[in-house]
Amino acid sequence: MNSMNKIARSIVGILLIWIPFFLQAQQKSRPNIIYMMSDDHGYQAISAYGYGLNHTPNIDAIASEGMLFTRAFVTNSICGPSRAVMLTGKHSHINGFMDNHNTFNGDQQTLPKLLHDAGYQTALVGKWHLVSNPQGFDYWNIVPGQGEYYNPDFIENGVKKRVSGYVTNITTDFAINWLDHRDKGKPFFLVYQQKAPHRNWMPEEKYYHLFDSTEFPVPANYFDDYDTRTRAAREQEMEVATHMHYAYDLKLAFDLPTEKQTGLAANWQNIYNRLTPEEKKKWEAAYGPSNEKFYKDSLTGKALAIWKYQRYMKDYLRCVQSVDDNVGRLMDYLKVNGLDKNTIIIYTSDQGFFLGEHGWFDKRWMYEESFRTPLLIKWPGVTDKKSTTSTMVQNLDFAETILDMAGLPIPADMQGKSMVPVLKGTQKGNLHDGLYYHFYENLEHKVAKHIGVRTDRYKLIWFYENKEWELYDLIKDKNEMHNVYNDPAYQKVQADMKLKLKSLKEQYKDPEPVTVE
Ligand SMILES: [Ca+2]
């Protein structure tokens, strides 16, 4: 009996010695997660998607070491709301951040808080845009509002200061500095959110001349006349040819008297004045000669519209190039520090972006270019390298997926689904039967409010202020040029899609608009 007691005691003793080591080992084996999100980065501007506009080797590498999602979408295609959906796993009407004029209620349950409570060290750097101070992060260092490209202000854990340099590089400097000084005994969750390539597309000096000799192909529907669409498409104010500001957007040295009323002229002046005298000289040397040529040529009509498109694309893609460089810097840091094998990388944008399709810039619409968002995920040892999926997923699924990756339970009140089976290659069939969309902000760019549903093949949109419908067959009409609502050939599809829209609206508990007619 005595010897049995002795054995039992020594077993307990051994366990007591080893349990802390076991727990620590388990803690260390939990994956680190870096969530990289850029602002307004359309999938067309990532070379892995095959559009041939530019070359982004570092972002592409995430897909070559993991999975490329060809059908990832958002729930509400605009900055703040998209960020709030990612943080909460809930639609805008539930998380309370419907448009960019709201303030995020940071007291609610969020992904970073859940990870932090489970032992993750959490940090946020770069763009935030949710007005209230971030919660759930051990460290945060964000740009106020939209942020500035040159010599931007940053707010580090509540303290605002001006930082010299280019915002895309600075954001990465802060991320790397935090990684260097983190508690290395804990797994980490880093939210790395670039301001670029958001409007007004000011490139980094080293890229001023990138694409100088490139003529980008004008999209086939750049001169869209919006025939068959409802009045929402004709009433918007986001056409490259008509609504771009000469100074703020197009970097010309003058603006028209009517444009001054928009406030963008003053905005441009403030932004430009952040440049040092030396930087201003370099800027003028870069843009001056082509601006002189523009004034001399006195372009009109289609030629002027195409000139604006070329300038827009060049500046936008130059900004993307710096984003790609910095993704590379962060990936290199992980490799050098032996973190690349146990760190999940997610690259996405807060929504897609029009690069001239339908004649537009900006986002907001449920049309594919802004509704769809890039998504590339590297999960070492789990997701097959060079894999591609066309499974429809939504940013509503991101919080759930990240919790699942970390081995944590998904709260029942989150509204999306874990994409882990897709990433493991075990998903059978669709993750979602249909995707629900709601855009609320009919202000800047005058895009009418709408709700809608997208299935594998069809898309139904209800512009509820205008009381008008649009229906698209995405197999026959991938560019959404032919609204087939009320086309007798689509009567059954139309009825089915309306039922689906009503049922999703109910499922997600969206009270607005009150009626779907
Ligand atoms: Ca955005």
Short mmCIF file of C-alpha atoms and ligand atoms in Angstrom, two decimals:
data_model
loop_
_atom_site.label_atom_id
_atom_site.label_comp_id
_atom_site.label_asym_id
_atom_site.label_seq_id
_atom_site.Cartn_x
_atom_site.Cartn_y
_atom_site.Cartn_z
CA MET A 1 0.00 0.00 0.00
CA ASN A 2 2.82 2.26 0.99
CA SER A 3 4.69 1.59 -2.23
CA MET A 4 1.45 2.16 -4.24
CA ASN A 5 1.11 5.55 -2.58
CA LYS A 6 4.68 6.35 -3.43
CA ILE A 7 4.12 5.45 -7.09
CA ALA A 8 0.91 7.53 -7.21
CA ARG A 9 2.69 10.47 -5.61
CA SER A 10 5.57 10.31 -8.08
CA ILE A 11 3.11 10.13 -11.03
CA VAL A 12 1.36 13.24 -9.71
CA GLY A 13 4.76 14.87 -9.20
CA ILE A 14 5.84 14.10 -12.76
CA LEU A 15 2.53 15.44 -14.10
CA LEU A 16 2.85 18.64 -12.08
CA ILE A 17 6.32 19.20 -13.48
CA TRP A 18 5.32 18.50 -17.09
CA ILE A 19 1.85 20.08 -17.38
CA PRO A 20 3.14 23.68 -17.59
CA PHE A 21 5.65 22.65 -20.31
CA PHE A 22 2.89 20.82 -22.16
CA LEU A 23 0.58 23.86 -21.99
CA GLN A 24 3.37 26.13 -23.12
CA ALA A 25 4.20 23.85 -26.04
CA GLN A 26 0.53 23.78 -27.02
CA GLN A 27 0.38 27.58 -26.81
CA LYS A 28 3.45 27.84 -29.04
CA SER A 29 2.02 25.41 -31.61
CA ARG A 30 -1.06 27.59 -32.14
CA PRO A 31 -0.61 29.42 -35.42
CA ASN A 32 0.31 33.08 -35.64
CA ILE A 33 -2.04 34.98 -37.92
CA ILE A 34 -1.36 38.07 -40.03
CA TYR A 35 -4.46 39.63 -41.54
CA MET A 36 -3.33 41.92 -44.36
CA MET A 37 -6.00 44.20 -45.76
CA SER A 38 -5.41 47.00 -48.23
CA ASP A 39 -7.89 49.74 -49.03
CA ASP A 40 -9.70 49.64 -52.39
CA HIS A 41 -7.36 47.03 -53.91
CA GLY A 42 -9.32 45.51 -56.81
CA TYR A 43 -8.54 41.89 -57.72
CA GLN A 44 -7.83 43.08 -61.29
CA ALA A 45 -4.67 44.72 -59.88
CA ILE A 46 -3.14 41.49 -58.47
CA SER A 47 -1.25 39.54 -61.10
CA ALA A 48 -2.26 36.15 -59.61
CA TYR A 49 -5.79 36.90 -60.89
CA GLY A 50 -4.49 37.05 -64.46
CA TYR A 51 -5.70 40.44 -65.70
CA GLY A 52 -2.27 41.37 -67.03
CA LEU A 53 -2.32 44.96 -65.76
CA ASN A 54 0.63 44.79 -63.35
CA HIS A 55 3.03 42.45 -61.61
CA THR A 56 2.65 41.77 -57.87
CA PRO A 57 5.09 38.92 -57.14
CA ASN A 58 4.91 39.18 -53.35
CA ILE A 59 1.13 39.06 -53.07
CA ASP A 60 1.07 36.31 -55.72
CA ALA A 61 3.48 34.29 -53.54
CA ILE A 62 0.75 33.98 -50.86
CA ALA A 63 -1.37 32.09 -53.41
CA SER A 64 1.52 30.05 -54.77
CA GLU A 65 2.18 28.90 -51.20
CA GLY A 66 -1.55 28.61 -50.44
CA MET A 67 -5.01 29.25 -51.90
CA LEU A 68 -6.42 31.81 -54.33
CA PHE A 69 -10.13 32.58 -53.89
CA THR A 70 -11.75 33.57 -57.18
CA ARG A 71 -15.17 34.25 -55.67
CA ALA A 72 -14.72 36.17 -52.42
CA PHE A 73 -17.23 38.97 -51.80
CA VAL A 74 -18.17 41.64 -49.25
CA THR A 75 -21.55 42.40 -47.67
CA ASN A 76 -21.47 46.22 -48.06
CA SER A 77 -18.85 47.60 -50.43
CA ILE A 78 -17.37 50.53 -48.56
CA CYS A 79 -14.45 51.08 -46.16
CA GLY A 80 -15.72 51.36 -42.57
CA PRO A 81 -18.66 48.96 -42.87
CA SER A 82 -16.46 46.29 -44.43
CA ARG A 83 -13.98 46.59 -41.55
CA ALA A 84 -16.75 46.33 -38.97
CA VAL A 85 -18.08 43.16 -40.63
CA MET A 86 -14.62 41.57 -40.52
CA LEU A 87 -14.19 42.45 -36.82
CA THR A 88 -17.59 41.13 -35.74
CA GLY A 89 -18.62 38.40 -38.22
CA LYS A 90 -21.97 40.21 -38.39
CA HIS A 91 -23.80 42.19 -41.07
CA SER A 92 -23.79 46.01 -40.87
CA HIS A 93 -27.32 46.28 -39.45
CA ILE A 94 -26.29 44.02 -36.53
CA ASN A 95 -22.84 45.50 -35.78
CA GLY A 96 -24.29 49.02 -36.14
CA PHE A 97 -21.77 50.43 -38.64
CA MET A 98 -23.83 50.86 -41.80
CA ASP A 99 -22.00 53.73 -43.52
CA ASN A 100 -18.86 55.80 -43.16
CA HIS A 101 -20.69 58.38 -41.04
CA ASN A 102 -21.29 55.97 -38.15
CA THR A 103 -19.07 55.40 -35.11
CA PHE A 104 -18.13 51.80 -34.31
CA ASN A 105 -19.33 50.58 -30.93
CA GLY A 106 -16.07 49.01 -29.75
CA ASP A 107 -17.71 47.61 -26.60
CA GLN A 108 -19.27 44.76 -28.58
CA GLN A 109 -17.75 41.30 -29.08
CA THR A 110 -14.99 41.35 -31.70
CA LEU A 111 -12.46 38.95 -33.20
CA PRO A 112 -9.37 40.60 -31.63
CA LYS A 113 -10.99 40.52 -28.18
CA LEU A 114 -11.81 36.80 -28.51
CA LEU A 115 -8.27 36.00 -29.65
CA HIS A 116 -6.77 38.17 -26.92
CA ASP A 117 -8.88 36.44 -24.25
CA ALA A 118 -7.64 33.09 -25.56
CA GLY A 119 -3.99 34.06 -25.07
CA TYR A 120 -3.10 35.72 -28.36
CA GLN A 121 -1.01 38.85 -28.43
CA THR A 122 -2.85 41.29 -30.69
CA ALA A 123 -1.82 44.35 -32.70
CA LEU A 124 -3.27 46.69 -35.32
CA VAL A 125 -1.26 48.95 -37.64
CA GLY A 126 -2.30 51.29 -40.46
CA LYS A 127 -5.81 52.16 -41.60
CA TRP A 128 -8.69 51.79 -39.13
CA HIS A 129 -11.45 54.23 -40.13
CA LEU A 130 -13.99 53.22 -37.47
CA VAL A 131 -13.84 56.55 -35.55
CA SER A 132 -13.83 55.11 -32.00
CA ASN A 133 -10.52 53.97 -30.52
CA PRO A 134 -9.60 50.34 -31.29
CA GLN A 135 -10.32 47.80 -28.53
CA GLY A 136 -8.97 44.28 -28.08
CA PHE A 137 -5.44 45.14 -29.25
CA ASP A 138 -2.35 45.09 -27.02
CA TYR A 139 -0.83 47.60 -29.42
CA TRP A 140 -2.34 49.86 -32.05
CA ASN A 141 -0.85 52.48 -34.32
CA ILE A 142 -3.31 53.87 -36.86
CA VAL A 143 -3.73 56.71 -39.34
CA PRO A 144 -6.55 59.13 -38.46
CA GLY A 145 -9.53 58.77 -40.84
CA GLN A 146 -8.40 58.01 -44.39
CA GLY A 147 -4.76 58.84 -43.60
CA GLU A 148 -2.28 60.66 -45.84
CA TYR A 149 0.27 59.25 -48.30
CA TYR A 150 3.15 61.63 -47.51
CA ASN A 151 4.48 62.43 -44.03
CA PRO A 152 1.30 61.10 -42.45
CA ASP A 153 0.01 61.45 -38.89
CA PHE A 154 -0.22 58.23 -36.87
CA ILE A 155 -1.99 57.67 -33.54
CA GLU A 156 0.04 55.22 -31.45
CA ASN A 157 -1.99 53.84 -28.54
CA GLY A 158 -3.84 57.18 -28.37
CA VAL A 159 -0.93 59.55 -28.97
CA LYS A 160 -0.90 61.41 -32.32
CA LYS A 161 2.34 62.33 -34.06
CA ARG A 162 3.52 63.16 -37.55
CA VAL A 163 5.86 60.62 -39.13
CA SER A 164 8.26 61.37 -42.02
CA GLY A 165 8.10 59.15 -45.07
CA TYR A 166 5.61 57.29 -47.25
CA VAL A 167 2.61 55.74 -45.52
CA THR A 168 2.86 52.24 -47.02
CA ASN A 169 6.47 51.85 -45.87
CA ILE A 170 5.81 53.41 -42.45
CA THR A 171 2.89 51.04 -41.77
CA THR A 172 5.24 48.10 -42.41
CA ASP A 173 8.00 49.65 -40.26
CA PHE A 174 5.52 49.78 -37.35
CA ALA A 175 4.37 46.19 -37.98
CA ILE A 176 7.94 44.86 -38.02
CA ASN A 177 8.91 46.90 -34.97
CA TRP A 178 5.99 45.41 -33.04
CA LEU A 179 6.85 41.87 -34.18
CA ASP A 180 10.41 42.45 -32.99
CA HIS A 181 9.33 43.58 -29.52
CA ARG A 182 6.36 41.25 -28.97
CA ASP A 183 6.14 38.67 -26.17
CA LYS A 184 7.67 35.71 -27.99
CA GLY A 185 6.07 33.19 -25.63
CA LYS A 186 2.59 33.83 -27.08
CA PRO A 187 1.06 33.35 -30.53
CA PHE A 188 0.23 36.63 -32.27
CA PHE A 189 -2.57 38.13 -34.32
CA LEU A 190 -1.42 41.11 -36.37
CA VAL A 191 -3.92 43.23 -38.30
CA TYR A 192 -1.90 44.99 -41.00
CA GLN A 193 -4.08 47.40 -42.94
CA GLN A 194 -2.65 49.60 -45.68
CA LYS A 195 -4.17 52.98 -46.57
CA ALA A 196 -3.07 52.41 -50.19
CA PRO A 197 -4.26 52.24 -52.90
CA HIS A 198 -7.15 54.47 -51.73
CA ARG A 199 -7.98 57.70 -53.57
CA ASN A 200 -6.16 60.13 -54.30
CA TRP A 201 -3.49 57.64 -55.45
CA MET A 202 -0.19 59.43 -54.69
CA PRO A 203 2.67 57.10 -55.61
CA GLU A 204 5.96 56.63 -53.82
CA GLU A 205 8.79 58.64 -55.38
CA LYS A 206 10.65 55.58 -56.70
CA TYR A 207 7.59 54.69 -58.79
CA TYR A 208 6.86 58.12 -60.33
CA HIS A 209 7.96 56.83 -63.73
CA LEU A 210 6.71 53.25 -63.52
CA PHE A 211 4.25 52.72 -66.43
CA ASP A 212 5.37 55.96 -68.15
CA SER A 213 5.48 54.15 -71.47
CA THR A 214 2.51 51.83 -70.79
CA GLU A 215 -0.86 52.31 -72.48
CA PHE A 216 -3.41 50.34 -70.46
CA PRO A 217 -6.19 48.66 -72.46
CA VAL A 218 -9.45 50.55 -71.99
CA PRO A 219 -12.18 48.18 -70.67
CA ALA A 220 -14.71 47.15 -73.34
CA ASN A 221 -17.50 48.83 -71.33
CA TYR A 222 -15.60 52.03 -70.47
CA PHE A 223 -18.06 54.03 -72.61
CA ASP A 224 -21.11 52.26 -71.13
CA ASP A 225 -24.39 54.04 -71.95
CA TYR A 226 -26.22 52.16 -69.13
CA ASP A 227 -28.87 50.94 -71.55
CA THR A 228 -31.21 48.31 -69.96
CA ARG A 229 -30.01 49.27 -66.46
CA THR A 230 -32.24 51.23 -64.05
CA ARG A 231 -31.84 54.93 -63.33
CA ALA A 232 -29.37 54.28 -60.49
CA ALA A 233 -26.64 53.57 -63.08
CA ARG A 234 -27.32 56.83 -64.91
CA GLU A 235 -27.57 58.99 -61.77
CA GLN A 236 -24.25 58.00 -60.12
CA GLU A 237 -21.34 60.46 -59.92
CA MET A 238 -18.31 58.20 -60.21
CA GLU A 239 -17.32 58.34 -63.86
CA VAL A 240 -13.62 58.66 -64.63
CA ALA A 241 -14.44 60.91 -67.60
CA THR A 242 -16.83 63.23 -65.75
CA HIS A 243 -16.33 63.15 -61.99
CA MET A 244 -12.60 63.01 -61.41
CA HIS A 245 -11.14 66.16 -59.91
CA TYR A 246 -8.46 67.75 -62.10
CA ALA A 247 -6.07 68.49 -59.23
CA TYR A 248 -7.00 66.07 -56.42
CA ASP A 249 -7.43 62.97 -58.60
CA LEU A 250 -5.59 63.70 -61.85
CA LYS A 251 -2.60 65.64 -60.39
CA LEU A 252 -3.04 68.54 -62.80
CA ALA A 253 -2.02 71.94 -61.53
CA PHE A 254 -5.40 73.60 -61.99
CA ASP A 255 -9.02 72.82 -61.34
CA LEU A 256 -12.27 74.03 -62.80
CA PRO A 257 -14.34 76.64 -60.89
CA THR A 258 -17.21 74.15 -60.42
CA GLU A 259 -14.86 71.64 -58.84
CA LYS A 260 -13.72 74.10 -56.21
CA GLN A 261 -17.17 73.86 -54.67
CA THR A 262 -16.63 70.20 -53.84
CA GLY A 263 -13.92 70.99 -51.31
CA LEU A 264 -11.51 68.65 -53.07
CA ALA A 265 -9.38 71.59 -54.23
CA ALA A 266 -8.71 72.62 -50.63
CA ASN A 267 -8.20 68.99 -49.74
CA TRP A 268 -5.57 68.66 -52.45
CA GLN A 269 -3.84 71.81 -51.23
CA ASN A 270 -3.58 70.39 -47.70
CA ILE A 271 -2.30 67.04 -48.91
CA TYR A 272 0.24 68.64 -51.27
CA ASN A 273 1.47 70.90 -48.49
CA ARG A 274 2.52 67.87 -46.45
CA LEU A 275 5.34 67.35 -48.94
CA THR A 276 8.69 68.91 -48.02
CA PRO A 277 10.13 71.53 -50.46
CA GLU A 278 12.50 68.85 -51.74
CA GLU A 279 9.64 66.38 -52.25
CA LYS A 280 7.56 69.05 -54.04
CA LYS A 281 10.43 69.63 -56.47
CA LYS A 282 10.57 65.91 -57.29
CA TRP A 283 6.79 65.76 -57.64
CA GLU A 284 6.73 68.69 -60.07
CA ALA A 285 9.64 67.22 -62.04
CA ALA A 286 7.72 63.95 -62.37
CA TYR A 287 4.26 65.31 -63.28
CA GLY A 288 5.24 68.66 -64.88
CA PRO A 289 6.25 67.54 -68.39
CA SER A 290 3.21 65.30 -68.99
CA ASN A 291 0.91 67.98 -67.55
CA GLU A 292 2.42 70.56 -69.95
CA LYS A 293 1.74 68.20 -72.83
CA PHE A 294 -1.82 67.71 -71.62
CA TYR A 295 -2.50 71.48 -71.59
CA LYS A 296 -0.96 71.86 -75.06
CA ASP A 297 -2.96 68.99 -76.57
CA SER A 298 -6.36 70.42 -75.44
CA LEU A 299 -8.02 67.03 -75.66
CA THR A 300 -11.81 66.73 -75.77
CA GLY A 301 -14.47 63.99 -75.87
CA LYS A 302 -13.29 60.37 -76.00
CA ALA A 303 -9.61 61.31 -76.23
CA LEU A 304 -9.89 63.31 -72.97
CA ALA A 305 -11.77 60.44 -71.28
CA ILE A 306 -9.03 58.02 -72.29
CA TRP A 307 -6.27 60.38 -71.10
CA LYS A 308 -7.96 60.52 -67.67
CA TYR A 309 -8.24 56.73 -67.59
CA GLN A 310 -4.52 56.34 -68.33
CA ARG A 311 -3.48 58.79 -65.63
CA TYR A 312 -5.83 57.16 -63.11
CA MET A 313 -4.55 53.65 -63.85
CA LYS A 314 -0.90 54.62 -63.71
CA ASP A 315 -1.16 56.34 -60.33
CA TYR A 316 -3.40 53.62 -58.87
CA LEU A 317 -1.08 50.81 -59.99
CA ARG A 318 2.03 52.70 -58.82
CA CYS A 319 0.50 52.79 -55.33
CA VAL A 320 -0.23 49.05 -55.57
CA GLN A 321 3.44 48.42 -56.39
CA SER A 322 4.51 49.83 -53.00
CA VAL A 323 1.87 47.68 -51.29
CA ASP A 324 3.33 44.61 -52.98
CA ASP A 325 6.90 45.56 -52.00
CA ASN A 326 5.83 45.86 -48.39
CA VAL A 327 4.00 42.53 -48.36
CA GLY A 328 7.38 41.16 -49.49
CA ARG A 329 9.20 42.95 -46.66
CA LEU A 330 6.86 41.43 -44.09
CA MET A 331 7.12 37.94 -45.60
CA ASP A 332 10.93 38.23 -45.64
CA TYR A 333 10.89 39.23 -41.96
CA LEU A 334 8.92 36.08 -41.14
CA LYS A 335 11.38 33.89 -43.05
CA VAL A 336 14.49 35.44 -41.51
CA ASN A 337 13.00 35.07 -38.03
CA GLY A 338 11.84 31.48 -38.52
CA LEU A 339 8.15 32.43 -38.29
CA ASP A 340 7.04 31.55 -41.82
CA LYS A 341 6.19 27.90 -41.05
CA ASN A 342 3.76 28.71 -38.26
CA THR A 343 2.21 31.95 -39.49
CA ILE A 344 -1.01 32.09 -41.49
CA ILE A 345 -1.12 34.95 -44.01
CA ILE A 346 -4.43 36.33 -45.23
CA TYR A 347 -4.36 39.01 -47.95
CA THR A 348 -7.54 40.85 -48.92
CA SER A 349 -9.03 44.28 -49.54
CA ASP A 350 -11.93 45.99 -47.77
CA GLN A 351 -13.77 45.68 -51.11
CA GLY A 352 -13.13 45.58 -54.83
CA PHE A 353 -12.74 48.63 -57.05
CA PHE A 354 -13.75 49.77 -60.53
CA LEU A 355 -10.74 50.23 -62.79
CA GLY A 356 -12.71 51.85 -65.60
CA GLU A 357 -15.38 49.14 -65.99
CA HIS A 358 -18.75 50.83 -66.73
CA GLY A 359 -16.64 54.02 -67.02
CA TRP A 360 -16.17 54.12 -63.24
CA PHE A 361 -13.73 54.47 -60.40
CA ASP A 362 -14.70 53.82 -56.73
CA LYS A 363 -16.85 50.98 -55.34
CA ARG A 364 -20.29 50.83 -53.54
CA TRP A 365 -22.25 48.78 -56.12
CA MET A 366 -23.24 45.15 -55.93
CA TYR A 367 -21.81 44.78 -59.45
CA GLU A 368 -18.94 42.29 -59.52
CA GLU A 369 -15.95 44.68 -59.63
CA SER A 370 -16.79 46.25 -56.26
CA PHE A 371 -18.77 43.40 -54.66
CA ARG A 372 -15.91 40.93 -55.23
CA THR A 373 -12.70 41.31 -53.28
CA PRO A 374 -9.29 39.67 -53.62
CA LEU A 375 -8.55 36.87 -51.15
CA LEU A 376 -5.33 34.85 -50.90
CA ILE A 377 -4.53 32.65 -47.91
CA LYS A 378 -1.34 30.83 -46.98
CA TRP A 379 -1.78 28.27 -44.20
CA PRO A 380 1.48 26.31 -44.02
CA GLY A 381 1.05 22.56 -43.66
CA VAL A 382 -2.74 22.72 -44.04
CA THR A 383 -3.70 24.36 -47.33
CA ASP A 384 -2.26 22.85 -50.52
CA LYS A 385 0.22 25.06 -52.32
CA LYS A 386 -0.93 26.61 -55.62
CA SER A 387 -4.57 25.75 -54.89
CA THR A 388 -7.53 27.71 -56.25
CA THR A 389 -11.15 27.71 -55.14
CA SER A 390 -14.26 29.13 -56.76
CA THR A 391 -16.34 28.48 -53.62
CA MET A 392 -18.34 31.64 -52.84
CA VAL A 393 -17.21 33.17 -49.54
CA GLN A 394 -17.85 36.55 -47.97
CA ASN A 395 -16.00 38.87 -45.56
CA LEU A 396 -18.77 37.91 -43.14
CA ASP A 397 -16.89 34.57 -42.84
CA PHE A 398 -13.47 35.99 -41.96
CA ALA A 399 -13.82 36.27 -38.15
CA GLU A 400 -15.32 32.78 -37.92
CA THR A 401 -12.53 31.35 -40.09
CA ILE A 402 -9.75 32.96 -38.06
CA LEU A 403 -11.24 31.69 -34.77
CA ASP A 404 -11.52 28.22 -36.28
CA MET A 405 -7.89 28.37 -37.50
CA ALA A 406 -6.84 29.23 -33.93
CA GLY A 407 -8.82 26.24 -32.62
CA LEU A 408 -11.34 28.46 -30.83
CA PRO A 409 -15.13 28.12 -30.72
CA ILE A 410 -17.24 30.33 -33.02
CA PRO A 411 -19.85 32.33 -31.04
CA ALA A 412 -23.41 31.42 -32.03
CA ASP A 413 -24.35 35.04 -32.74
CA MET A 414 -21.79 35.42 -35.54
CA GLN A 415 -23.52 35.26 -38.92
CA GLY A 416 -20.88 33.83 -41.26
CA LYS A 417 -19.30 30.40 -41.67
CA SER A 418 -15.79 29.05 -41.20
CA MET A 419 -13.90 28.64 -44.47
CA VAL A 420 -11.55 26.09 -42.86
CA PRO A 421 -13.10 23.13 -44.79
CA VAL A 422 -12.48 25.06 -48.03
CA LEU A 423 -8.87 25.70 -46.98
CA LYS A 424 -8.40 22.03 -46.07
CA GLY A 425 -9.90 20.95 -49.40
CA THR A 426 -12.68 18.99 -47.67
CA GLN A 427 -15.63 21.31 -48.45
CA LYS A 428 -18.34 19.52 -50.42
CA GLY A 429 -20.49 21.86 -52.50
CA ASN A 430 -21.31 25.47 -51.64
CA LEU A 431 -20.48 27.12 -48.35
CA HIS A 432 -23.37 29.55 -48.96
CA ASP A 433 -26.46 28.95 -51.03
CA GLY A 434 -26.69 32.67 -51.78
CA LEU A 435 -24.88 35.84 -50.70
CA TYR A 436 -26.74 38.78 -49.17
CA TYR A 437 -25.74 42.39 -49.81
CA HIS A 438 -26.87 45.76 -48.45
CA PHE A 439 -25.42 49.18 -49.39
CA TYR A 440 -26.70 52.14 -47.34
CA GLU A 441 -24.69 55.24 -48.21
CA ASN A 442 -26.32 57.35 -50.94
CA LEU A 443 -24.10 60.41 -50.42
CA GLU A 444 -20.74 60.89 -52.11
CA HIS A 445 -20.83 59.52 -55.70
CA LYS A 446 -24.64 59.29 -55.49
CA VAL A 447 -25.06 55.53 -55.60
CA ALA A 448 -28.65 54.55 -54.78
CA LYS A 449 -29.17 52.33 -51.73
CA HIS A 450 -29.73 48.70 -52.59
CA ILE A 451 -30.01 45.17 -51.32
CA GLY A 452 -29.44 42.04 -53.35
CA VAL A 453 -28.68 38.36 -53.59
CA ARG A 454 -26.07 36.53 -55.66
CA THR A 455 -26.11 32.81 -56.36
CA ASP A 456 -23.68 30.76 -58.43
CA ARG A 457 -25.26 32.01 -61.64
CA TYR A 458 -27.65 34.91 -60.98
CA LYS A 459 -27.76 38.27 -59.26
CA LEU A 460 -30.89 40.17 -58.24
CA ILE A 461 -30.63 43.79 -57.03
CA TRP A 462 -33.44 45.84 -55.45
CA PHE A 463 -32.83 49.63 -55.53
CA TYR A 464 -35.37 50.19 -52.80
CA GLU A 465 -35.32 54.01 -52.82
CA ASN A 466 -35.99 54.01 -56.56
CA LYS A 467 -38.24 50.95 -56.38
CA GLU A 468 -36.46 49.36 -59.33
CA TRP A 469 -35.04 45.88 -59.93
CA GLU A 470 -32.11 44.50 -61.87
CA LEU A 471 -31.44 40.84 -62.67
CA TYR A 472 -28.28 39.44 -64.27
CA ASP A 473 -27.36 36.08 -65.74
CA LEU A 474 -23.66 35.99 -64.82
CA ILE A 475 -22.84 33.09 -67.13
CA LYS A 476 -24.24 34.80 -70.24
CA ASP A 477 -23.38 38.34 -69.15
CA LYS A 478 -20.36 38.44 -66.85
CA ASN A 479 -19.93 42.20 -67.26
CA GLU A 480 -23.55 42.89 -66.16
CA MET A 481 -24.54 44.89 -69.22
CA HIS A 482 -27.98 43.35 -69.79
CA ASN A 483 -30.58 43.69 -67.09
CA VAL A 484 -33.02 40.81 -67.73
CA TYR A 485 -35.56 41.76 -65.06
CA ASN A 486 -39.05 41.26 -66.56
CA ASP A 487 -37.59 39.29 -69.48
CA PRO A 488 -40.15 36.44 -69.96
CA ALA A 489 -37.30 33.94 -70.43
CA TYR A 490 -36.22 34.61 -66.84
CA GLN A 491 -39.64 34.60 -65.17
CA LYS A 492 -38.96 31.54 -63.03
CA VAL A 493 -35.41 32.62 -62.13
CA GLN A 494 -36.77 36.04 -61.16
CA ALA A 495 -39.41 34.55 -58.86
CA ASP A 496 -36.89 32.15 -57.26
CA MET A 497 -34.36 34.90 -56.71
CA LYS A 498 -36.97 37.12 -55.04
CA LEU A 499 -37.82 34.32 -52.64
CA LYS A 500 -34.15 33.79 -51.92
CA LEU A 501 -33.65 37.50 -51.24
CA LYS A 502 -36.57 37.56 -48.82
CA SER A 503 -35.38 34.45 -47.05
CA LEU A 504 -31.79 35.72 -46.65
CA LYS A 505 -33.08 39.09 -45.42
CA GLU A 506 -35.01 37.17 -42.77
CA GLN A 507 -32.17 34.80 -41.95
CA TYR A 508 -29.80 37.71 -41.31
CA LYS A 509 -32.53 39.70 -39.50
CA ASP A 510 -32.23 42.78 -41.72
CA PRO A 511 -35.15 45.08 -40.90
CA GLU A 512 -34.49 47.51 -43.75
CA PRO A 513 -35.88 48.24 -46.21
CA VAL A 514 -39.20 47.35 -44.66
CA THR A 515 -40.64 45.94 -47.88
CA VAL A 516 -39.25 43.89 -50.71
CA GLU A 517 -41.86 44.42 -53.41
CA CA B 1 -12.05 50.94 -49.12
#
